[in-house]
């Protein structure tokens, strides 16, 4: 164990400097020149001195109030959902809908999600494009999807077997166990409503950290939540995509997107008040009242500023955050779960799962964790999609193109298959229906 820790520390130090911080997230098999060309692509037309200001260890991003201010007035005045409006497990998307940065009914097209996440949070188009397609494939009709539950009237592309279930019905497809504030599906019967005990624990950790929920706070709390799932949820399953890729995104997004940027804190500071606003929670400090949750009432705080345009959060950033968290807690990359009773977590050897393409050591190198998540998600997709479509080919074509584009430039080892037979011992996988509920 001590030897492994030294290896992880060495790998971390190798990726801690800038600009090598981002360059090293690309495959070491590529030349430095090729890696630089790939890095520059998402920022075509951006001056080199501006690129040097992008957020990275030891580098402070720029702050421009005019460029980063997010309006909450006029067309973007807060309006809570009503009637058949959909809200679901993602507080950021709920807030976008409540402020009109995507359709207020909670059903968006690919363009709605791509444009909205850029306008409100500063998400890079490479990342938002993939997530939009993934949501449309697994939770929608290939062209749009609901941020909440099922919506009638979506197109029947590819021969849908029923109404798409939306994000609220995407357990272990998109959303998964070990959520920061949502409960595990088997424990609570839903995975889209905030659990106040979890929110309060996160909030308190931020207060102990100088009223700032930063990545260290989130990483440590994620480790706590992981162990809670092991010890409380007999159906806990850490799936290849929802566990290895979507989970670190859900955790890192909290700080990377919700932290309020300012001249004093250009990298962002996520205070308790800002956290409560985005999570539709009231009470707590300084009022001393108990926390209260208003489902669907997530809102963008007043006087709130997003990431700078030259500091947009892209796939290389997510890869670096995923690796940083996994170096501290390698269990985050462990595909597997409980086998029907609590405290029975059994991991799958990644070398056996991927037929030798990845192993426990290489997953902690470069972009490999993200490469595995993207490609394993594609490999597990046919089993999931067969319960959603009569003909899975259009969905697979769309998803395959999105994975190919997302991994372009990451230097990913090619993963052509995973041994899904090893999932048979996990009821969190075998007993999950296509509508996101357990049998």
Short mmCIF file of C-alpha atoms in Angstrom, two decimals:
data_model
loop_
_atom_site.label_atom_id
_atom_site.label_comp_id
_atom_site.label_asym_id
_atom_site.label_seq_id
_atom_site.Cartn_x
_atom_site.Cartn_y
_atom_site.Cartn_z
CA UNK A 1 0.00 0.00 0.00
CA UNK A 2 2.85 2.38 0.84
CA UNK A 3 4.51 1.67 -2.51
CA UNK A 4 1.25 2.35 -4.33
CA UNK A 5 0.90 5.64 -2.46
CA UNK A 6 4.34 6.71 -3.63
CA UNK A 7 3.37 5.87 -7.22
CA UNK A 8 0.17 7.92 -6.94
CA UNK A 9 2.09 10.86 -5.45
CA UNK A 10 4.61 10.70 -8.28
CA UNK A 11 1.84 10.66 -10.87
CA UNK A 12 0.19 13.64 -9.16
CA UNK A 13 3.41 15.66 -9.14
CA UNK A 14 3.87 14.92 -12.81
CA UNK A 15 0.57 16.68 -13.56
CA UNK A 16 0.76 19.57 -11.11
CA UNK A 17 2.58 22.26 -13.11
CA UNK A 18 1.25 24.63 -15.79
CA UNK A 19 1.19 24.48 -18.75
CA UNK A 20 2.24 20.82 -18.42
CA UNK A 21 -0.82 20.46 -16.16
CA UNK A 22 -3.10 20.36 -19.16
CA UNK A 23 -0.61 18.96 -21.66
CA UNK A 24 0.03 15.95 -19.44
CA UNK A 25 -3.64 15.09 -19.40
CA UNK A 26 -3.20 14.01 -23.00
CA UNK A 27 -1.64 10.68 -23.89
CA UNK A 28 2.13 10.46 -23.41
CA UNK A 29 2.24 8.56 -26.68
CA UNK A 30 1.58 11.79 -28.57
CA UNK A 31 4.28 14.33 -29.25
CA UNK A 32 4.29 17.61 -27.34
CA UNK A 33 3.49 19.45 -30.55
CA UNK A 34 0.49 17.23 -31.30
CA UNK A 35 -0.77 17.58 -27.76
CA UNK A 36 -0.48 21.36 -27.97
CA UNK A 37 -2.45 21.39 -31.20
CA UNK A 38 -5.22 19.36 -29.59
CA UNK A 39 -5.21 21.59 -26.53
CA UNK A 40 -5.51 24.73 -28.58
CA UNK A 41 -8.43 23.55 -30.69
CA UNK A 42 -11.26 24.41 -28.24
CA UNK A 43 -9.84 27.90 -27.88
CA UNK A 44 -9.19 28.80 -31.50
CA UNK A 45 -8.76 32.52 -31.85
CA UNK A 46 -7.83 33.00 -28.19
CA UNK A 47 -4.58 34.82 -27.57
CA UNK A 48 -1.75 32.80 -26.01
CA UNK A 49 -1.43 35.22 -23.07
CA UNK A 50 -5.12 34.68 -22.32
CA UNK A 51 -4.65 30.91 -22.42
CA UNK A 52 -1.85 31.26 -19.89
CA UNK A 53 -4.38 32.72 -17.45
CA UNK A 54 -6.67 29.70 -17.51
CA UNK A 55 -7.33 28.16 -14.11
CA UNK A 56 -4.74 25.57 -13.16
CA UNK A 57 -2.62 24.83 -10.08
CA UNK A 58 -0.76 28.02 -9.23
CA UNK A 59 -2.44 30.03 -11.99
CA UNK A 60 -5.13 32.61 -11.33
CA UNK A 61 -7.78 32.98 -14.05
CA UNK A 62 -8.85 36.44 -15.20
CA UNK A 63 -11.99 38.15 -13.95
CA UNK A 64 -14.16 40.45 -16.03
CA UNK A 65 -17.43 41.48 -14.39
CA UNK A 66 -19.06 42.44 -17.69
CA UNK A 67 -18.26 39.10 -19.31
CA UNK A 68 -19.03 36.92 -16.30
CA UNK A 69 -22.16 38.47 -14.80
CA UNK A 70 -25.21 36.19 -15.03
CA UNK A 71 -28.49 38.08 -15.21
CA UNK A 72 -31.39 37.12 -12.96
CA UNK A 73 -33.76 39.87 -14.14
CA UNK A 74 -35.95 40.59 -17.16
CA UNK A 75 -36.24 37.49 -19.31
CA UNK A 76 -34.20 35.64 -16.69
CA UNK A 77 -36.28 36.48 -13.64
CA UNK A 78 -36.80 33.52 -11.35
CA UNK A 79 -40.08 31.67 -11.93
CA UNK A 80 -40.74 28.41 -10.07
CA UNK A 81 -42.11 25.47 -12.04
CA UNK A 82 -45.85 25.05 -12.47
CA UNK A 83 -48.23 22.62 -14.09
CA UNK A 84 -46.35 19.96 -16.06
CA UNK A 85 -42.96 21.72 -15.84
CA UNK A 86 -40.18 19.24 -15.17
CA UNK A 87 -37.44 19.52 -12.55
CA UNK A 88 -35.13 16.72 -11.47
CA UNK A 89 -31.88 15.64 -9.82
CA UNK A 90 -29.53 18.28 -11.28
CA UNK A 91 -29.72 21.58 -9.36
CA UNK A 92 -27.84 23.47 -12.07
CA UNK A 93 -30.25 22.47 -14.81
CA UNK A 94 -33.22 23.18 -12.54
CA UNK A 95 -31.88 26.69 -11.92
CA UNK A 96 -31.33 27.21 -15.65
CA UNK A 97 -34.97 26.33 -16.35
CA UNK A 98 -36.24 28.49 -13.49
CA UNK A 99 -34.41 31.50 -14.96
CA UNK A 100 -35.24 30.86 -18.61
CA UNK A 101 -31.74 29.88 -19.73
CA UNK A 102 -33.37 26.79 -21.20
CA UNK A 103 -37.09 26.16 -21.79
CA UNK A 104 -38.94 26.72 -18.54
CA UNK A 105 -40.91 23.50 -19.01
CA UNK A 106 -37.68 21.59 -18.35
CA UNK A 107 -37.46 19.87 -21.75
CA UNK A 108 -34.52 20.97 -23.86
CA UNK A 109 -32.92 20.28 -27.22
CA UNK A 110 -29.22 19.62 -27.58
CA UNK A 111 -28.69 23.28 -28.45
CA UNK A 112 -30.67 24.39 -25.39
CA UNK A 113 -28.35 22.48 -23.08
CA UNK A 114 -25.15 23.49 -24.87
CA UNK A 115 -26.01 27.19 -25.01
CA UNK A 116 -27.56 27.32 -21.55
CA UNK A 117 -24.66 25.71 -19.70
CA UNK A 118 -22.23 28.06 -21.43
CA UNK A 119 -24.31 31.15 -20.65
CA UNK A 120 -24.85 30.33 -16.98
CA UNK A 121 -21.83 28.32 -15.92
CA UNK A 122 -19.09 28.62 -18.53
CA UNK A 123 -19.07 24.93 -19.49
CA UNK A 124 -16.93 24.16 -22.53
CA UNK A 125 -18.79 23.10 -25.65
CA UNK A 126 -16.81 19.87 -25.92
CA UNK A 127 -18.16 18.70 -22.56
CA UNK A 128 -21.66 20.14 -22.88
CA UNK A 129 -22.09 18.64 -26.36
CA UNK A 130 -21.28 15.15 -25.13
CA UNK A 131 -23.51 15.42 -22.06
CA UNK A 132 -26.37 16.76 -24.16
CA UNK A 133 -26.16 13.87 -26.61
CA UNK A 134 -25.81 11.33 -23.80
CA UNK A 135 -28.91 12.67 -22.09
CA UNK A 136 -30.89 12.69 -25.34
CA UNK A 137 -29.92 9.08 -26.07
CA UNK A 138 -30.57 7.53 -22.66
CA UNK A 139 -33.23 9.85 -21.26
CA UNK A 140 -34.96 11.34 -24.31
CA UNK A 141 -35.83 10.79 -27.95
CA UNK A 142 -32.35 11.41 -29.45
CA UNK A 143 -33.12 15.10 -30.06
CA UNK A 144 -34.16 16.38 -26.61
CA UNK A 145 -34.83 15.22 -23.08
CA UNK A 146 -36.46 16.14 -19.80
CA UNK A 147 -34.43 17.30 -16.81
CA UNK A 148 -37.11 15.67 -14.64
CA UNK A 149 -39.49 12.80 -15.30
CA UNK A 150 -41.31 11.36 -18.33
CA UNK A 151 -42.83 13.71 -20.90
CA UNK A 152 -45.41 12.61 -23.43
CA UNK A 153 -45.22 13.81 -26.99
CA UNK A 154 -41.50 13.43 -27.68
CA UNK A 155 -40.59 12.10 -31.10
CA UNK A 156 -40.55 8.34 -31.60
CA UNK A 157 -37.15 8.22 -33.25
CA UNK A 158 -35.54 4.80 -33.30
CA UNK A 159 -38.76 3.14 -32.16
CA UNK A 160 -39.08 4.14 -28.52
CA UNK A 161 -40.73 1.46 -26.42
CA UNK A 162 -42.37 4.05 -24.19
CA UNK A 163 -42.15 7.62 -22.96
CA UNK A 164 -38.53 8.60 -22.24
CA UNK A 165 -37.97 8.68 -18.49
CA UNK A 166 -35.85 11.86 -18.29
CA UNK A 167 -33.01 12.45 -15.86
CA UNK A 168 -35.16 11.38 -12.90
CA UNK A 169 -35.39 7.90 -14.40
CA UNK A 170 -31.74 7.58 -15.43
CA UNK A 171 -30.33 5.63 -12.50
CA UNK A 172 -27.03 3.94 -13.41
CA UNK A 173 -27.49 5.20 -16.94
CA UNK A 174 -26.63 8.85 -16.23
CA UNK A 175 -27.20 9.53 -12.54
CA UNK A 176 -25.94 7.05 -9.95
CA UNK A 177 -25.39 6.26 -6.30
CA UNK A 178 -23.01 8.28 -4.06
CA UNK A 179 -24.62 11.60 -4.97
CA UNK A 180 -23.58 14.67 -2.96
CA UNK A 181 -27.14 15.57 -1.95
CA UNK A 182 -29.48 13.02 -3.56
CA UNK A 183 -30.12 9.67 -1.89
CA UNK A 184 -29.24 6.27 -3.29
CA UNK A 185 -32.22 4.91 -5.21
CA UNK A 186 -32.62 1.66 -3.27
CA UNK A 187 -32.38 3.42 0.10
CA UNK A 188 -34.90 6.19 -0.53
CA UNK A 189 -37.07 4.97 -3.38
CA UNK A 190 -35.99 7.90 -5.55
CA UNK A 191 -32.67 9.45 -6.54
CA UNK A 192 -33.85 12.91 -7.56
CA UNK A 193 -35.00 14.58 -4.33
CA UNK A 194 -32.49 16.30 -2.06
CA UNK A 195 -31.83 14.63 1.28
CA UNK A 196 -31.44 17.34 3.91
CA UNK A 197 -29.08 15.25 6.05
CA UNK A 198 -26.63 15.01 3.16
CA UNK A 199 -26.96 18.67 2.29
CA UNK A 200 -26.44 19.67 5.94
CA UNK A 201 -23.27 17.57 6.14
CA UNK A 202 -21.85 19.24 3.03
CA UNK A 203 -22.87 22.68 4.23
CA UNK A 204 -21.23 22.15 7.63
CA UNK A 205 -17.99 21.02 6.01
CA UNK A 206 -17.96 24.23 4.00
CA UNK A 207 -18.50 26.30 7.14
CA UNK A 208 -15.55 24.55 8.78
CA UNK A 209 -13.49 25.48 5.71
CA UNK A 210 -13.97 29.24 6.03
CA UNK A 211 -17.43 29.22 4.45
CA UNK A 212 -16.13 27.71 1.22
CA UNK A 213 -17.15 24.39 -0.36
CA UNK A 214 -14.03 23.79 -2.44
CA UNK A 215 -12.66 20.71 -4.18
CA UNK A 216 -10.90 19.42 -1.07
CA UNK A 217 -14.15 19.58 0.89
CA UNK A 218 -16.02 17.85 -1.93
CA UNK A 219 -13.39 15.13 -2.41
CA UNK A 220 -13.38 14.27 1.28
CA UNK A 221 -17.17 14.26 1.49
CA UNK A 222 -17.37 12.10 -1.62
CA UNK A 223 -15.22 9.51 0.17
CA UNK A 224 -17.63 9.66 3.11
CA UNK A 225 -20.64 9.24 0.83
CA UNK A 226 -18.97 6.31 -0.95
CA UNK A 227 -18.53 4.50 2.37
CA UNK A 228 -22.09 5.38 3.38
CA UNK A 229 -23.37 3.69 0.22
CA UNK A 230 -21.27 0.61 0.98
CA UNK A 231 -22.54 0.41 4.55
CA UNK A 232 -26.21 1.34 3.96
CA UNK A 233 -27.25 0.33 0.45
CA UNK A 234 -27.24 -3.41 -0.39
CA UNK A 235 -27.85 -2.48 -4.07
CA UNK A 236 -24.99 0.02 -4.32
CA UNK A 237 -23.37 -0.30 -7.74
CA UNK A 238 -20.53 1.84 -9.06
CA UNK A 239 -21.15 1.52 -12.80
CA UNK A 240 -18.55 2.15 -15.52
CA UNK A 241 -20.13 5.37 -16.80
CA UNK A 242 -22.35 6.70 -14.01
CA UNK A 243 -19.79 5.82 -11.33
CA UNK A 244 -16.43 6.42 -12.96
CA UNK A 245 -17.27 9.38 -15.22
CA UNK A 246 -20.59 10.97 -14.30
CA UNK A 247 -19.98 10.82 -10.54
CA UNK A 248 -16.74 12.85 -10.52
CA UNK A 249 -18.43 15.31 -12.86
CA UNK A 250 -21.35 15.72 -10.45
CA UNK A 251 -18.98 16.36 -7.55
CA UNK A 252 -16.52 18.66 -9.30
CA UNK A 253 -19.30 20.66 -10.99
CA UNK A 254 -20.49 21.89 -7.59
CA UNK A 255 -17.37 23.96 -7.02
CA UNK A 256 -16.29 24.50 -10.62
CA UNK A 257 -19.69 25.89 -11.66
CA UNK A 258 -21.47 27.14 -8.55
CA UNK A 259 -18.58 29.01 -6.93
CA UNK A 260 -19.11 32.76 -7.33
CA UNK A 261 -16.25 34.44 -9.20
CA UNK A 262 -15.01 37.88 -8.20
CA UNK A 263 -11.97 40.16 -8.32
CA UNK A 264 -11.03 38.85 -4.88
CA UNK A 265 -11.78 35.23 -5.76
CA UNK A 266 -11.41 34.88 -9.56
CA UNK A 267 -11.23 31.10 -9.22
CA UNK A 268 -14.47 31.20 -7.24
CA UNK A 269 -15.72 30.87 -3.68
CA UNK A 270 -18.74 28.73 -2.88
CA UNK A 271 -20.31 30.08 0.29
CA UNK A 272 -23.13 28.51 2.24
CA UNK A 273 -25.60 31.11 1.00
CA UNK A 274 -24.75 30.45 -2.65
CA UNK A 275 -24.93 26.70 -2.06
CA UNK A 276 -28.39 27.05 -0.47
CA UNK A 277 -29.65 29.13 -3.38
CA UNK A 278 -28.59 26.58 -5.99
CA UNK A 279 -30.06 23.72 -3.94
CA UNK A 280 -33.38 25.37 -3.06
CA UNK A 281 -32.61 25.23 0.65
CA UNK A 282 -33.37 27.88 3.27
CA UNK A 283 -32.57 28.13 6.98
CA UNK A 284 -29.33 27.22 8.71
CA UNK A 285 -26.71 29.80 9.60
CA UNK A 286 -26.96 32.63 10.49
CA UNK A 287 -30.69 32.34 11.21
CA UNK A 288 -30.29 29.22 13.31
CA UNK A 289 -33.46 27.76 11.78
CA UNK A 290 -33.60 24.18 10.59
CA UNK A 291 -32.92 23.66 6.91
CA UNK A 292 -35.95 23.53 4.64
CA UNK A 293 -36.01 22.24 1.06
CA UNK A 294 -38.35 23.49 -1.68
CA UNK A 295 -38.12 20.95 -4.54
CA UNK A 296 -37.75 22.56 -7.96
CA UNK A 297 -37.08 26.06 -6.63
CA UNK A 298 -33.35 26.12 -7.35
CA UNK A 299 -32.21 29.61 -8.30
CA UNK A 300 -29.17 31.51 -9.51
CA UNK A 301 -28.06 33.87 -6.72
CA UNK A 302 -28.18 37.63 -7.15
CA UNK A 303 -24.87 39.29 -8.06
CA UNK A 304 -23.42 36.01 -9.25
CA UNK A 305 -20.59 35.56 -11.77
CA UNK A 306 -19.70 32.50 -13.85
CA UNK A 307 -16.34 31.28 -15.19
CA UNK A 308 -14.40 33.57 -17.54
CA UNK A 309 -14.77 32.62 -21.25
CA UNK A 310 -11.05 31.77 -21.54
CA UNK A 311 -11.43 29.55 -18.45
CA UNK A 312 -14.36 27.45 -19.66
CA UNK A 313 -14.58 24.03 -18.03
CA UNK A 314 -13.73 21.50 -20.70
CA UNK A 315 -13.10 17.76 -20.96
CA UNK A 316 -9.37 18.13 -20.12
CA UNK A 317 -10.38 19.96 -16.93
CA UNK A 318 -12.81 17.18 -15.99
CA UNK A 319 -10.11 14.62 -16.69
CA UNK A 320 -7.67 16.42 -14.39
CA UNK A 321 -10.26 16.75 -11.61
CA UNK A 322 -11.23 13.09 -11.97
CA UNK A 323 -7.60 12.03 -11.70
CA UNK A 324 -6.91 14.32 -8.75
CA UNK A 325 -9.82 12.87 -6.77
CA UNK A 326 -8.93 9.29 -7.70
CA UNK A 327 -5.31 9.71 -6.65
CA UNK A 328 -6.57 10.59 -3.18
CA UNK A 329 -9.27 7.90 -3.14
CA UNK A 330 -8.64 5.12 -5.71
CA UNK A 331 -11.90 3.45 -4.67
CA UNK A 332 -13.70 6.05 -6.80
CA UNK A 333 -12.53 4.16 -9.90
CA UNK A 334 -13.57 0.74 -8.61
CA UNK A 335 -16.32 -0.69 -10.79
CA UNK A 336 -18.40 -3.02 -8.65
CA UNK A 337 -20.80 -2.89 -5.75
CA UNK A 338 -22.56 -4.64 -2.92
CA UNK A 339 -23.85 -8.10 -3.67
CA UNK A 340 -27.24 -7.92 -1.98
CA UNK A 341 -26.30 -7.07 1.58
CA UNK A 342 -24.47 -4.09 3.01
CA UNK A 343 -20.69 -4.05 3.44
CA UNK A 344 -20.18 -6.63 0.69
CA UNK A 345 -18.59 -4.31 -1.87
CA UNK A 346 -16.74 -6.42 -4.41
CA UNK A 347 -14.72 -4.70 -7.07
CA UNK A 348 -14.10 -6.00 -10.57
CA UNK A 349 -10.50 -6.22 -11.73
CA UNK A 350 -10.35 -3.60 -14.51
CA UNK A 351 -7.87 -5.78 -16.40
CA UNK A 352 -10.40 -8.61 -16.54
CA UNK A 353 -13.29 -6.24 -17.27
CA UNK A 354 -11.49 -4.61 -20.21
CA UNK A 355 -9.63 -7.67 -21.47
CA UNK A 356 -6.28 -6.13 -20.60
CA UNK A 357 -6.79 -2.67 -22.07
CA UNK A 358 -6.76 -1.00 -18.63
CA UNK A 359 -5.53 -2.10 -15.22
CA UNK A 360 -5.52 -0.62 -11.72
CA UNK A 361 -2.26 1.22 -12.38
CA UNK A 362 -2.98 2.62 -15.83
CA UNK A 363 -6.38 3.94 -14.76
CA UNK A 364 -4.46 6.40 -12.57
CA UNK A 365 -2.42 7.72 -15.46
CA UNK A 366 -3.16 10.66 -17.76
CA UNK A 367 -6.68 10.66 -19.18
CA UNK A 368 -7.23 6.94 -18.75
CA UNK A 369 -9.94 7.18 -16.11
CA UNK A 370 -12.04 9.38 -18.38
CA UNK A 371 -11.14 7.27 -21.42
CA UNK A 372 -12.39 4.20 -19.60
CA UNK A 373 -15.60 5.92 -18.51
CA UNK A 374 -16.44 7.20 -21.99
CA UNK A 375 -15.68 3.93 -23.80
CA UNK A 376 -17.08 1.57 -21.18
CA UNK A 377 -20.28 3.61 -21.24
CA UNK A 378 -20.49 2.96 -24.96
CA UNK A 379 -19.87 -0.77 -24.46
CA UNK A 380 -22.56 -1.14 -21.78
CA UNK A 381 -25.06 0.90 -23.81
CA UNK A 382 -26.62 -1.91 -25.94
CA UNK A 383 -27.93 -3.73 -22.86
CA UNK A 384 -29.52 -0.52 -21.55
CA UNK A 385 -30.83 0.75 -24.88
CA UNK A 386 -32.46 -2.57 -25.76
CA UNK A 387 -34.98 -1.81 -23.03
CA UNK A 388 -35.68 1.64 -24.46
CA UNK A 389 -35.79 1.17 -28.27
CA UNK A 390 -37.04 -1.45 -30.68
CA UNK A 391 -34.09 -0.55 -32.90
CA UNK A 392 -30.99 0.58 -31.02
CA UNK A 393 -28.89 1.38 -34.10
CA UNK A 394 -29.81 5.11 -34.41
CA UNK A 395 -29.10 5.62 -30.70
CA UNK A 396 -25.82 3.69 -30.86
CA UNK A 397 -24.72 5.65 -33.93
CA UNK A 398 -25.42 8.95 -32.19
CA UNK A 399 -23.72 7.87 -28.97
CA UNK A 400 -20.72 6.40 -30.79
CA UNK A 401 -20.13 9.63 -32.68
CA UNK A 402 -20.35 11.61 -29.43
CA UNK A 403 -17.87 9.35 -27.63
CA UNK A 404 -15.48 9.53 -30.58
CA UNK A 405 -15.59 13.32 -30.59
CA UNK A 406 -15.27 13.58 -26.81
CA UNK A 407 -12.20 11.33 -26.70
CA UNK A 408 -10.49 12.83 -29.74
CA UNK A 409 -7.14 14.11 -28.57
CA UNK A 410 -7.18 12.31 -25.23
CA UNK A 411 -4.91 9.56 -26.50
CA UNK A 412 -7.28 6.84 -25.30
CA UNK A 413 -6.32 3.16 -25.54
CA UNK A 414 -8.96 1.52 -27.70
CA UNK A 415 -11.58 -0.38 -25.73
CA UNK A 416 -13.67 -2.59 -28.00
CA UNK A 417 -15.50 -4.66 -25.40
CA UNK A 418 -16.09 -5.12 -21.69
CA UNK A 419 -16.92 -8.36 -19.91
CA UNK A 420 -20.45 -7.49 -18.78
CA UNK A 421 -20.95 -11.02 -17.49
CA UNK A 422 -19.08 -9.94 -14.36
CA UNK A 423 -21.98 -7.61 -13.47
CA UNK A 424 -24.27 -10.58 -12.76
CA UNK A 425 -23.49 -10.70 -9.05
CA UNK A 426 -24.70 -7.15 -8.43
CA UNK A 427 -28.45 -6.63 -7.89
CA UNK A 428 -27.90 -2.90 -8.40
CA UNK A 429 -27.27 -3.82 -12.05
CA UNK A 430 -29.30 -6.97 -12.64
CA UNK A 431 -32.54 -5.82 -10.98
CA UNK A 432 -32.60 -2.34 -12.47
CA UNK A 433 -35.40 -1.79 -14.99
CA UNK A 434 -35.06 0.41 -18.07
CA UNK A 435 -37.35 3.00 -16.43
CA UNK A 436 -34.82 3.57 -13.65
CA UNK A 437 -36.60 1.55 -10.94
CA UNK A 438 -35.76 -1.77 -9.32
CA UNK A 439 -37.72 -4.97 -9.86
#
